[in-house]
Amino acid sequence: MKSLMVQGAKILATGSAIPSSKLSNHQMSKIVETSDEWIFTRTGIKERRLLEGADQSLIDLAVSASKKALNKITMDPSKIDLIILATSSPNDLFGSASKIQCQIGATNAVAFDLTAACSGFVLGLVTASQFLQNNTYSNILVIGADVLSKWVDWSDRSTCILFGDAAGAALLQSCSIVDNSILNFQLNTDGNYAQHLSINYGKERLVHPHLNLYQGSFKYIYMNGKEVYKFAVFQVPLSILKCLHSSNISIEEVDWLLLHQANERILNAIREKLSISSDKIISNLRNYGNTSAASIPLALDETIQEGKILRNDLIVIAGFGAGLTWGTIIIRW
Ligand code: UT7
C-alpha cells in the first residue's frame, strides 16, 4: 500500500440491522427441492432474514444500522462529512446513499453508492480510510447493505438458499498517526471471471423497430458456485498473506479472522490454509446466510456487542465476490 498518510483513521462505532422475518431451511424446502441437511452440510446456513412486503427497503435497514452506530457514541449526524453506501441492490439505480444522508440528518455529508458486491464493505472502508488519512475528511460513515432476496431466482435452488438481507455500518474518524488503526489493505479485481457471478442487464424489448432501439431490465442472480468457491479458497489466502507480509505482521499475531460470510466450508478452507485456529474465526452465517456487502459489518458488530473483540486486537478482514473482486484490510482495534 502506498499512501500519503498525514493522520490516522479509526473505527469509532458500529451498528447493524436485520429484518424480523426469518426463513428457515425447512421453509426453503417448500419453495425449491432441497433439504435442511443439504443446505447446512454444504453451506453452514440454517436460516436467513428477508425483507417483507413492499413497506421495508434497503434504506430502512441501512438507516437503522447507521442510527445504532451513531447512538453508541452520541455523535451529531451533522458532523459526518461523507457517507459511503456499499450495495449492489439499491432502491434506485442512481444511488440510495443520498436518501440515507437525508433520513439520518447528516446534512453536511456528501453521499455516494459504491458497487463491489460482497467486497463492497472492504472497499468502502479502504476508500474512507484514504479520505481520513490524507486529511480530507474527519468523520465518515461506511454502510454495507444488501437485499439480494429481491434479486435471486426463487426457482434456482443453487443460489436462492444462500442469500439473506441485512445492513451494517461503521463510523470512522480521523485521529493522530500514532492512534491509526487501519494498518494496511490489499485489493484485487479480475474481470476475466466476471461471468461467474452476475446480475446482468438483459436486452429484451424492441422499443422502436426503425431505430433498432431496445429497452430491457435486470435479470436475476446467476452464479457458477463451483468456480466462485475455487476462486475464493485460492485467492483470498494469498491476499491476506500479501497484506500481512507487507505490514510485517505474522499469522500468529492475528487475533480475529473476519471473512465475507459466504459458506462455512470456504471460511474453514481459508482458515486451514492460513493455519489459523478455529476459535479466531468470526462466523454468523448460520443465522443470516450470505448478506453480501452487509455480511462483514454485521458479523463485526455482533462480535463487538458480544464483548469478544478487545482493545489492541488485530483483526484481518477479507471480502470476495462478484467482479470478481477480493481484498483484505488489517485493523488494530
Ligand atoms: O458471495 C459471493 C461469493 N459466493 C460464494 O462464495 C459461493 C461459492 N459457492 C458455494 O458456496 C457452493 O458452490 C454452493 C453452496 C453454491 C454449492 O455447493 P457445491 O458443493 O459446490 O454443490 P454443487 O453446485 O456441486 O452441486 C452438487 C449437487 C448437484 O447435483 P448433482 O449434479 O450432483 O446431481 C446440484 O444439483 O447438489 C445439487 N444442489 C442441491 N441439492 C439440494 C445444488 N443446490 C442444491 C440444493 N439442495 N439447494
mmCIF file of C-alpha atoms and ligand atoms in Angstrom:
data_model
loop_
_atom_site.group_PDB
_atom_site.id
_atom_site.type_symbol
_atom_site.label_atom_id
_atom_site.label_comp_id
_atom_site.label_asym_id
_atom_site.label_seq_id
_atom_site.Cartn_x
_atom_site.Cartn_y
_atom_site.Cartn_z
ATOM 1 C CA MET A 1 0.000 0.000 0.000
ATOM 2 C CA LYS A 2 1.397 3.371 -0.992
ATOM 3 C CA SER A 3 -0.498 6.208 0.585
ATOM 4 C CA LEU A 4 0.168 9.670 1.843
ATOM 5 C CA MET A 5 -0.787 9.321 5.494
ATOM 6 C CA VAL A 6 -0.802 12.619 7.326
ATOM 7 C CA GLN A 7 -3.130 11.442 10.039
ATOM 8 C CA GLY A 8 -4.596 8.193 11.329
ATOM 9 C CA ALA A 9 -8.047 6.615 10.964
ATOM 10 C CA LYS A 10 -10.018 4.553 13.454
ATOM 11 C CA ILE A 11 -13.426 2.919 13.788
ATOM 12 C CA LEU A 12 -15.456 4.721 16.455
ATOM 13 C CA ALA A 13 -18.625 2.621 16.491
ATOM 14 C CA THR A 14 -20.584 0.014 14.568
ATOM 15 C CA GLY A 15 -24.267 -0.844 14.166
ATOM 16 C CA SER A 16 -26.315 -3.400 12.274
ATOM 17 C CA ALA A 17 -29.890 -4.164 11.303
ATOM 18 C CA ILE A 18 -31.728 -7.262 10.114
ATOM 19 C CA PRO A 19 -35.324 -7.748 9.009
ATOM 20 C CA SER A 20 -37.534 -9.508 11.572
ATOM 21 C CA SER A 21 -38.810 -12.117 9.125
ATOM 22 C CA LYS A 22 -36.893 -15.445 9.189
ATOM 23 C CA LEU A 23 -36.842 -18.129 6.520
ATOM 24 C CA SER A 24 -35.555 -21.483 7.767
ATOM 25 C CA ASN A 25 -34.039 -24.246 5.637
ATOM 26 C CA HIS A 26 -37.166 -26.254 6.306
ATOM 27 C CA GLN A 27 -39.346 -23.454 4.888
ATOM 28 C CA MET A 28 -36.935 -23.175 1.963
ATOM 29 C CA SER A 29 -37.569 -26.844 1.138
ATOM 30 C CA LYS A 30 -41.191 -25.834 0.426
ATOM 31 C CA ILE A 31 -40.033 -23.339 -2.208
ATOM 32 C CA VAL A 32 -37.375 -25.404 -4.044
ATOM 33 C CA GLU A 33 -36.326 -29.051 -3.989
ATOM 34 C CA THR A 34 -33.792 -29.001 -1.168
ATOM 35 C CA SER A 35 -33.405 -30.004 2.483
ATOM 36 C CA ASP A 36 -32.096 -28.641 5.750
ATOM 37 C CA GLU A 37 -29.467 -31.386 5.656
ATOM 38 C CA TRP A 38 -28.157 -30.395 2.181
ATOM 39 C CA ILE A 39 -28.081 -26.683 2.904
ATOM 40 C CA PHE A 40 -26.489 -26.990 6.330
ATOM 41 C CA THR A 41 -23.793 -29.505 5.382
ATOM 42 C CA ARG A 42 -22.889 -27.702 2.129
ATOM 43 C CA THR A 43 -23.039 -24.117 3.442
ATOM 44 C CA GLY A 44 -23.395 -23.957 7.243
ATOM 45 C CA ILE A 45 -26.604 -21.918 6.851
ATOM 46 C CA LYS A 46 -29.695 -22.695 8.967
ATOM 47 C CA GLU A 47 -31.835 -19.640 8.308
ATOM 48 C CA ARG A 48 -31.763 -16.191 6.750
ATOM 49 C CA ARG A 49 -33.619 -12.885 7.255
ATOM 50 C CA LEU A 50 -35.695 -11.440 4.433
ATOM 51 C CA LEU A 51 -37.342 -8.101 3.808
ATOM 52 C CA GLU A 52 -41.093 -8.496 3.985
ATOM 53 C CA GLY A 53 -43.691 -6.891 1.767
ATOM 54 C CA ALA A 54 -43.365 -3.629 -0.081
ATOM 55 C CA ASP A 55 -43.069 -1.418 3.013
ATOM 56 C CA GLN A 56 -39.495 -2.258 4.006
ATOM 57 C CA SER A 57 -36.469 -1.412 1.912
ATOM 58 C CA LEU A 58 -32.703 -1.459 1.871
ATOM 59 C CA ILE A 59 -32.832 2.154 3.019
ATOM 60 C CA ASP A 60 -34.734 1.243 6.219
ATOM 61 C CA LEU A 61 -32.096 -1.353 7.121
ATOM 62 C CA ALA A 62 -29.208 0.991 6.305
ATOM 63 C CA VAL A 63 -30.750 3.882 8.271
ATOM 64 C CA SER A 64 -31.397 1.646 11.272
ATOM 65 C CA ALA A 65 -27.811 0.283 11.268
ATOM 66 C CA SER A 66 -26.403 3.812 10.908
ATOM 67 C CA LYS A 67 -28.523 5.233 13.750
ATOM 68 C CA LYS A 68 -27.409 2.408 16.045
ATOM 69 C CA ALA A 69 -23.759 3.221 15.309
ATOM 70 C CA LEU A 70 -24.372 6.957 15.855
ATOM 71 C CA ASN A 71 -26.225 6.348 19.134
ATOM 72 C CA LYS A 72 -23.343 4.344 20.570
ATOM 73 C CA ILE A 73 -21.155 7.454 20.631
ATOM 74 C CA THR A 74 -23.927 10.070 20.608
ATOM 75 C CA MET A 75 -22.461 11.763 17.539
ATOM 76 C CA ASP A 76 -24.418 14.607 15.979
ATOM 77 C CA PRO A 77 -25.108 13.357 12.403
ATOM 78 C CA SER A 78 -24.330 16.823 11.025
ATOM 79 C CA LYS A 79 -20.680 16.111 11.898
ATOM 80 C CA ILE A 80 -20.479 13.394 9.234
ATOM 81 C CA ASP A 81 -18.513 14.549 6.176
ATOM 82 C CA LEU A 82 -19.033 11.559 3.906
ATOM 83 C CA ILE A 83 -21.380 8.575 3.620
ATOM 84 C CA ILE A 84 -20.344 5.586 1.521
ATOM 85 C CA LEU A 85 -23.098 3.056 0.904
ATOM 86 C CA ALA A 86 -21.660 -0.251 -0.331
ATOM 87 C CA THR A 87 -24.535 -2.051 -2.018
ATOM 88 C CA SER A 88 -25.426 -3.946 -5.161
ATOM 89 C CA SER A 89 -29.154 -3.788 -4.528
ATOM 90 C CA PRO A 90 -30.006 -0.079 -4.201
ATOM 91 C CA ASN A 91 -33.585 1.160 -4.265
ATOM 92 C CA ASP A 92 -32.597 3.471 -7.062
ATOM 93 C CA LEU A 93 -30.039 2.810 -9.797
ATOM 94 C CA PHE A 94 -28.827 6.398 -9.398
ATOM 95 C CA GLY A 95 -27.924 5.516 -5.821
ATOM 96 C CA SER A 96 -29.523 5.205 -2.396
ATOM 97 C CA ALA A 97 -26.852 6.902 -0.252
ATOM 98 C CA SER A 98 -28.448 10.350 -0.525
ATOM 99 C CA LYS A 99 -31.721 9.057 0.945
ATOM 100 C CA ILE A 100 -29.808 7.698 3.924
ATOM 101 C CA GLN A 101 -27.997 11.039 4.280
ATOM 102 C CA CYS A 102 -31.363 12.795 4.436
ATOM 103 C CA GLN A 103 -33.055 10.280 6.765
ATOM 104 C CA ILE A 104 -30.300 10.277 9.407
ATOM 105 C CA GLY A 105 -29.940 14.078 9.257
ATOM 106 C CA ALA A 106 -26.348 14.070 8.003
ATOM 107 C CA THR A 107 -26.955 17.458 6.435
ATOM 108 C CA ASN A 108 -23.286 18.250 5.784
ATOM 109 C CA ALA A 109 -22.297 14.900 4.307
ATOM 110 C CA VAL A 110 -21.658 14.112 0.697
ATOM 111 C CA ALA A 111 -23.030 10.642 -0.030
ATOM 112 C CA PHE A 112 -22.493 8.098 -2.761
ATOM 113 C CA ASP A 113 -23.008 4.416 -3.520
ATOM 114 C CA LEU A 114 -20.137 2.031 -4.085
ATOM 115 C CA THR A 115 -20.830 -1.136 -6.074
ATOM 116 C CA ALA A 116 -18.475 -4.025 -5.399
ATOM 117 C CA ALA A 117 -20.885 -6.798 -4.382
ATOM 118 C CA CYS A 118 -19.665 -8.867 -1.422
ATOM 119 C CA SER A 119 -16.326 -6.984 -1.324
ATOM 120 C CA GLY A 120 -18.172 -3.665 -1.070
ATOM 121 C CA PHE A 121 -17.707 -3.059 2.643
ATOM 122 C CA VAL A 122 -13.942 -3.727 2.476
ATOM 123 C CA LEU A 123 -13.639 -1.327 -0.467
ATOM 124 C CA GLY A 124 -15.783 1.180 1.431
ATOM 125 C CA LEU A 125 -13.512 1.006 4.483
ATOM 126 C CA VAL A 126 -10.413 1.420 2.327
ATOM 127 C CA THR A 127 -11.948 4.388 0.473
ATOM 128 C CA ALA A 128 -12.967 6.015 3.756
ATOM 129 C CA SER A 129 -9.548 5.465 5.312
ATOM 130 C CA GLN A 130 -7.902 7.261 2.362
ATOM 131 C CA PHE A 131 -10.065 10.364 2.836
ATOM 132 C CA LEU A 132 -9.299 10.318 6.568
ATOM 133 C CA GLN A 133 -5.604 9.540 6.403
ATOM 134 C CA ASN A 134 -4.922 12.228 3.769
ATOM 135 C CA ASN A 135 -6.769 14.766 5.944
ATOM 136 C CA THR A 136 -9.681 15.456 3.547
ATOM 137 C CA TYR A 137 -12.451 14.479 5.973
ATOM 138 C CA SER A 138 -12.813 13.904 9.718
ATOM 139 C CA ASN A 139 -15.914 11.696 10.089
ATOM 140 C CA ILE A 140 -17.117 9.086 7.621
ATOM 141 C CA LEU A 141 -19.997 6.633 7.771
ATOM 142 C CA VAL A 142 -19.456 3.411 5.802
ATOM 143 C CA ILE A 143 -22.518 1.208 5.306
ATOM 144 C CA GLY A 144 -22.672 -2.275 3.795
ATOM 145 C CA ALA A 145 -26.255 -3.188 2.904
ATOM 146 C CA ASP A 146 -27.879 -5.632 0.539
ATOM 147 C CA VAL A 147 -31.309 -7.134 -0.058
ATOM 148 C CA LEU A 148 -30.430 -9.884 -2.506
ATOM 149 C CA SER A 149 -33.690 -11.697 -1.715
ATOM 150 C CA LYS A 150 -35.148 -9.210 -4.221
ATOM 151 C CA TRP A 151 -32.670 -10.357 -6.879
ATOM 152 C CA VAL A 152 -32.473 -14.126 -6.509
ATOM 153 C CA ASP A 153 -34.251 -16.511 -8.833
ATOM 154 C CA TRP A 154 -36.562 -18.253 -6.371
ATOM 155 C CA SER A 155 -36.659 -21.301 -8.640
ATOM 156 C CA ASP A 156 -32.847 -21.736 -8.668
ATOM 157 C CA ARG A 157 -32.002 -23.884 -5.651
ATOM 158 C CA SER A 158 -28.265 -23.419 -6.093
ATOM 159 C CA THR A 159 -28.486 -19.677 -5.307
ATOM 160 C CA CYS A 160 -31.767 -18.832 -3.547
ATOM 161 C CA ILE A 161 -30.801 -20.876 -0.467
ATOM 162 C CA LEU A 162 -27.669 -18.791 0.088
ATOM 163 C CA PHE A 163 -28.684 -15.176 0.415
ATOM 164 C CA GLY A 164 -30.245 -13.053 3.144
ATOM 165 C CA ASP A 165 -30.923 -9.346 3.710
ATOM 166 C CA ALA A 166 -29.131 -7.101 6.222
ATOM 167 C CA ALA A 167 -27.182 -3.897 6.795
ATOM 168 C CA GLY A 168 -24.147 -2.989 8.870
ATOM 169 C CA ALA A 169 -22.498 0.368 9.469
ATOM 170 C CA ALA A 170 -19.219 1.695 10.819
ATOM 171 C CA LEU A 171 -18.379 5.256 11.832
ATOM 172 C CA LEU A 172 -14.774 6.160 11.139
ATOM 173 C CA GLN A 173 -12.890 9.178 12.429
ATOM 174 C CA SER A 174 -9.511 10.743 11.794
ATOM 175 C CA CYS A 175 -7.005 10.604 14.636
ATOM 176 C CA SER A 176 -3.311 11.141 15.267
ATOM 177 C CA ILE A 177 -0.954 8.886 13.319
ATOM 178 C CA VAL A 178 0.110 7.033 16.489
ATOM 179 C CA ASP A 179 -3.527 6.014 17.077
ATOM 180 C CA ASN A 180 -4.057 4.893 13.482
ATOM 181 C CA SER A 181 -5.884 1.574 13.469
ATOM 182 C CA ILE A 182 -6.437 0.960 9.730
ATOM 183 C CA LEU A 183 -2.991 -0.555 9.245
ATOM 184 C CA ASN A 184 -2.950 -1.824 5.685
ATOM 185 C CA PHE A 185 -5.001 -3.145 2.781
ATOM 186 C CA GLN A 186 -4.613 -5.241 -0.364
ATOM 187 C CA LEU A 187 -7.203 -5.148 -3.171
ATOM 188 C CA ASN A 188 -7.685 -7.088 -6.429
ATOM 189 C CA THR A 189 -10.083 -7.478 -9.356
ATOM 190 C CA ASP A 190 -10.090 -9.988 -12.216
ATOM 191 C CA GLY A 191 -12.796 -9.220 -14.750
ATOM 192 C CA ASN A 192 -11.927 -12.389 -16.709
ATOM 193 C CA TYR A 193 -14.140 -14.219 -14.226
ATOM 194 C CA ALA A 194 -16.973 -11.672 -14.101
ATOM 195 C CA GLN A 195 -19.377 -14.069 -15.829
ATOM 196 C CA HIS A 196 -19.269 -16.477 -12.864
ATOM 197 C CA LEU A 197 -21.341 -14.190 -10.626
ATOM 198 C CA SER A 198 -23.624 -11.543 -12.022
ATOM 199 C CA ILE A 199 -26.964 -9.778 -12.177
ATOM 200 C CA ASN A 200 -26.841 -8.918 -15.854
ATOM 201 C CA TYR A 201 -28.781 -6.332 -17.785
ATOM 202 C CA GLY A 202 -30.846 -8.079 -20.440
ATOM 203 C CA LYS A 203 -31.711 -6.540 -23.800
ATOM 204 C CA GLU A 204 -35.333 -7.589 -24.103
ATOM 205 C CA ARG A 205 -37.890 -5.349 -25.704
ATOM 206 C CA LEU A 206 -37.701 -3.695 -29.110
ATOM 207 C CA VAL A 207 -38.942 -0.161 -28.460
ATOM 208 C CA HIS A 208 -38.500 1.340 -31.927
ATOM 209 C CA PRO A 209 -38.007 -1.029 -34.910
ATOM 210 C CA HIS A 210 -36.577 1.573 -37.331
ATOM 211 C CA LEU A 211 -34.030 2.856 -34.835
ATOM 212 C CA ASN A 212 -33.191 -0.639 -33.548
ATOM 213 C CA LEU A 213 -33.876 0.715 -30.076
ATOM 214 C CA TYR A 214 -34.096 -1.776 -27.234
ATOM 215 C CA GLN A 215 -35.009 -1.429 -23.598
ATOM 216 C CA GLY A 216 -34.522 -4.128 -21.026
ATOM 217 C CA SER A 217 -34.317 -4.872 -17.371
ATOM 218 C CA PHE A 218 -32.013 -6.658 -14.992
ATOM 219 C CA LYS A 219 -32.023 -10.422 -14.729
ATOM 220 C CA TYR A 220 -31.727 -12.445 -11.516
ATOM 221 C CA ILE A 221 -28.519 -13.567 -9.797
ATOM 222 C CA TYR A 222 -26.503 -16.077 -11.759
ATOM 223 C CA MET A 223 -23.636 -17.869 -10.011
ATOM 224 C CA ASN A 224 -21.287 -20.638 -11.000
ATOM 225 C CA GLY A 225 -20.874 -21.770 -7.398
ATOM 226 C CA LYS A 226 -18.012 -24.158 -8.015
ATOM 227 C CA GLU A 227 -15.873 -21.565 -9.812
ATOM 228 C CA VAL A 228 -16.522 -18.898 -7.187
ATOM 229 C CA TYR A 229 -15.744 -21.407 -4.438
ATOM 230 C CA LYS A 230 -12.400 -22.362 -6.014
ATOM 231 C CA PHE A 231 -11.506 -18.723 -6.634
ATOM 232 C CA ALA A 232 -12.238 -17.729 -3.036
ATOM 233 C CA VAL A 233 -10.276 -20.573 -1.460
ATOM 234 C CA PHE A 234 -7.293 -19.929 -3.759
ATOM 235 C CA GLN A 235 -7.132 -16.124 -3.928
ATOM 236 C CA VAL A 236 -8.284 -14.918 -0.508
ATOM 237 C CA PRO A 237 -5.449 -16.554 1.496
ATOM 238 C CA LEU A 238 -2.925 -15.063 -0.976
ATOM 239 C CA SER A 239 -4.389 -11.582 -0.490
ATOM 240 C CA ILE A 240 -4.302 -11.963 3.286
ATOM 241 C CA LEU A 241 -0.711 -13.219 3.258
ATOM 242 C CA LYS A 242 0.423 -10.386 0.950
ATOM 243 C CA CYS A 243 -1.238 -7.829 3.206
ATOM 244 C CA LEU A 244 0.237 -9.282 6.402
ATOM 245 C CA HIS A 245 3.662 -9.616 4.814
ATOM 246 C CA SER A 246 3.798 -6.021 3.622
ATOM 247 C CA SER A 247 2.792 -4.906 7.125
ATOM 248 C CA ASN A 248 5.450 -7.079 8.814
ATOM 249 C CA ILE A 249 2.737 -8.882 10.748
ATOM 250 C CA SER A 250 2.911 -12.649 11.289
ATOM 251 C CA ILE A 251 -0.056 -15.040 11.169
ATOM 252 C CA GLU A 252 0.477 -15.739 14.889
ATOM 253 C CA GLU A 253 -0.263 -12.089 15.704
ATOM 254 C CA VAL A 254 -3.764 -12.276 14.151
ATOM 255 C CA ASP A 255 -6.486 -12.322 16.838
ATOM 256 C CA TRP A 256 -9.534 -12.442 14.573
ATOM 257 C CA LEU A 257 -10.181 -13.564 11.012
ATOM 258 C CA LEU A 258 -13.348 -11.970 9.646
ATOM 259 C CA LEU A 259 -14.163 -13.235 6.156
ATOM 260 C CA HIS A 260 -17.129 -12.473 3.948
ATOM 261 C CA GLN A 261 -19.782 -14.886 5.227
ATOM 262 C CA ALA A 262 -20.386 -16.887 2.033
ATOM 263 C CA ASN A 263 -20.092 -20.509 3.051
ATOM 264 C CA GLU A 264 -18.793 -22.183 6.242
ATOM 265 C CA ARG A 265 -16.722 -24.563 4.134
ATOM 266 C CA ILE A 266 -14.999 -21.613 2.398
ATOM 267 C CA LEU A 267 -14.303 -19.989 5.772
ATOM 268 C CA ASN A 268 -12.760 -23.198 7.107
ATOM 269 C CA ALA A 269 -10.719 -23.901 3.978
ATOM 270 C CA ILE A 270 -9.217 -20.385 4.073
ATOM 271 C CA ARG A 271 -8.565 -20.620 7.809
ATOM 272 C CA GLU A 272 -6.847 -24.001 7.380
ATOM 273 C CA LYS A 273 -4.681 -22.718 4.514
ATOM 274 C CA LEU A 274 -3.526 -19.890 6.787
ATOM 275 C CA SER A 275 -3.072 -22.216 9.809
ATOM 276 C CA ILE A 276 -5.294 -20.007 11.947
ATOM 277 C CA SER A 277 -7.081 -21.752 14.829
ATOM 278 C CA SER A 278 -10.860 -22.130 14.618
ATOM 279 C CA ASP A 279 -11.506 -20.044 17.762
ATOM 280 C CA LYS A 280 -10.168 -16.990 15.898
ATOM 281 C CA ILE A 281 -12.683 -17.140 13.074
ATOM 282 C CA ILE A 282 -15.790 -14.951 13.205
ATOM 283 C CA SER A 283 -18.828 -16.698 11.765
ATOM 284 C CA ASN A 284 -22.533 -15.942 11.935
ATOM 285 C CA LEU A 285 -23.775 -17.164 8.559
ATOM 286 C CA ARG A 286 -25.684 -19.948 10.285
ATOM 287 C CA ASN A 287 -28.277 -17.319 11.263
ATOM 288 C CA TYR A 288 -28.197 -14.966 8.291
ATOM 289 C CA GLY A 289 -26.776 -16.714 5.210
ATOM 290 C CA ASN A 290 -24.772 -14.637 2.773
ATOM 291 C CA THR A 291 -25.807 -10.994 3.193
ATOM 292 C CA SER A 292 -23.350 -9.731 0.554
ATOM 293 C CA ALA A 293 -21.965 -6.260 1.411
ATOM 294 C CA ALA A 294 -23.623 -6.443 4.862
ATOM 295 C CA SER A 295 -22.001 -9.693 5.947
ATOM 296 C CA ILE A 296 -18.723 -8.272 7.290
ATOM 297 C CA PRO A 297 -20.122 -5.250 9.196
ATOM 298 C CA LEU A 298 -22.979 -7.378 10.580
ATOM 299 C CA ALA A 299 -20.562 -10.029 11.900
ATOM 300 C CA LEU A 300 -18.180 -7.345 13.189
ATOM 301 C CA ASP A 301 -20.950 -5.536 15.051
ATOM 302 C CA GLU A 302 -22.274 -8.740 16.611
ATOM 303 C CA THR A 303 -18.813 -9.812 17.774
ATOM 304 C CA ILE A 304 -18.189 -6.384 19.284
ATOM 305 C CA GLN A 305 -21.571 -6.486 21.046
ATOM 306 C CA GLU A 306 -20.680 -9.897 22.467
ATOM 307 C CA GLY A 307 -17.596 -8.256 24.007
ATOM 308 C CA LYS A 308 -15.201 -10.642 22.280
ATOM 309 C CA ILE A 309 -13.010 -8.111 20.490
ATOM 310 C CA LEU A 310 -10.633 -6.439 22.907
ATOM 311 C CA ARG A 311 -8.607 -3.243 22.645
ATOM 312 C CA ASN A 312 -5.448 -3.767 20.565
ATOM 313 C CA ASP A 313 -6.755 -6.983 18.985
ATOM 314 C CA LEU A 314 -5.574 -7.453 15.420
ATOM 315 C CA ILE A 315 -8.452 -8.132 13.014
ATOM 316 C CA VAL A 316 -7.874 -9.370 9.481
ATOM 317 C CA ILE A 317 -10.921 -8.721 7.315
ATOM 318 C CA ALA A 318 -11.271 -10.136 3.790
ATOM 319 C CA GLY A 319 -14.084 -9.748 1.275
ATOM 320 C CA PHE A 320 -14.606 -11.565 -2.015
ATOM 321 C CA GLY A 321 -17.303 -11.836 -4.619
ATOM 322 C CA ALA A 322 -18.655 -10.609 -7.937
ATOM 323 C CA GLY A 323 -16.271 -8.739 -10.203
ATOM 324 C CA LEU A 324 -14.553 -10.935 -9.344
ATOM 325 C CA THR A 325 -13.121 -8.621 -6.692
ATOM 326 C CA TRP A 326 -11.390 -9.528 -3.453
ATOM 327 C CA GLY A 327 -9.307 -7.815 -0.826
ATOM 328 C CA THR A 328 -8.003 -7.596 2.709
ATOM 329 C CA ILE A 329 -7.871 -4.860 5.319
ATOM 330 C CA ILE A 330 -5.988 -5.098 8.609
ATOM 331 C CA ILE A 331 -7.338 -3.294 11.655
ATOM 332 C CA ARG A 332 -5.833 -2.803 15.124
ATOM 333 C CA TRP A 333 -8.845 -2.443 17.420
HETATM 334 O O1 UT7 B 1 -20.974 -14.082 -2.008
HETATM 335 C C1 UT7 B 1 -20.333 -14.332 -3.204
HETATM 336 C C2 UT7 B 1 -19.454 -15.475 -3.112
HETATM 337 N N1 UT7 B 1 -20.209 -16.697 -3.274
HETATM 338 C C3 UT7 B 1 -19.702 -17.844 -2.860
HETATM 339 O O2 UT7 B 1 -18.639 -17.841 -2.289
HETATM 340 C C4 UT7 B 1 -20.417 -19.116 -3.161
HETATM 341 C C5 UT7 B 1 -19.411 -20.190 -3.518
HETATM 342 N N2 UT7 B 1 -20.003 -21.470 -3.832
HETATM 343 C C6 UT7 B 1 -20.604 -22.252 -2.915
HETATM 344 O O3 UT7 B 1 -20.730 -21.892 -1.775
HETATM 345 C C7 UT7 B 1 -21.033 -23.623 -3.338
HETATM 346 O O4 UT7 B 1 -20.530 -23.911 -4.628
HETATM 347 C C8 UT7 B 1 -22.567 -23.838 -3.307
HETATM 348 C C9 UT7 B 1 -23.079 -23.863 -1.880
HETATM 349 C C10 UT7 B 1 -23.257 -22.736 -4.095
HETATM 350 C C11 UT7 B 1 -22.915 -25.179 -3.943
HETATM 351 O O5 UT7 B 1 -22.247 -26.216 -3.260
HETATM 352 P P1 UT7 B 1 -21.447 -27.343 -4.057
HETATM 353 O O6 UT7 B 1 -20.927 -28.280 -3.076
HETATM 354 O O7 UT7 B 1 -20.486 -26.646 -4.970
HETATM 355 O O8 UT7 B 1 -22.609 -28.053 -4.866
HETATM 356 P P2 UT7 B 1 -22.729 -28.261 -6.436
HETATM 357 O O9 UT7 B 1 -23.080 -26.984 -7.120
HETATM 358 O O10 UT7 B 1 -21.537 -29.016 -6.926
HETATM 359 O O11 UT7 B 1 -23.964 -29.236 -6.514
HETATM 360 C C12 UT7 B 1 -23.875 -30.587 -6.066
HETATM 361 C C13 UT7 B 1 -25.210 -31.239 -6.266
HETATM 362 C C14 UT7 B 1 -25.766 -31.058 -7.676
HETATM 363 O O12 UT7 B 1 -26.450 -32.251 -8.006
HETATM 364 P P3 UT7 B 1 -25.758 -33.320 -8.972
HETATM 365 O O13 UT7 B 1 -25.466 -32.589 -10.235
HETATM 366 O O14 UT7 B 1 -24.524 -33.757 -8.263
HETATM 367 O O15 UT7 B 1 -26.808 -34.369 -9.093
HETATM 368 C C15 UT7 B 1 -26.768 -29.944 -7.514
HETATM 369 O O16 UT7 B 1 -27.803 -30.014 -8.462
HETATM 370 O O17 UT7 B 1 -26.161 -30.653 -5.384
HETATM 371 C C16 UT7 B 1 -27.284 -30.194 -6.129
HETATM 372 N N3 UT7 B 1 -27.807 -28.999 -5.482
HETATM 373 C C17 UT7 B 1 -28.708 -29.070 -4.486
HETATM 374 N N4 UT7 B 1 -29.314 -30.097 -3.879
HETATM 375 C C18 UT7 B 1 -30.166 -29.825 -2.887
HETATM 376 C C19 UT7 B 1 -27.497 -27.720 -5.718
HETATM 377 N N5 UT7 B 1 -28.183 -26.918 -4.883
HETATM 378 C C20 UT7 B 1 -28.937 -27.733 -4.110
HETATM 379 C C21 UT7 B 1 -29.852 -27.500 -3.074
HETATM 380 N N6 UT7 B 1 -30.432 -28.571 -2.487
HETATM 381 N N7 UT7 B 1 -30.124 -26.259 -2.625
#
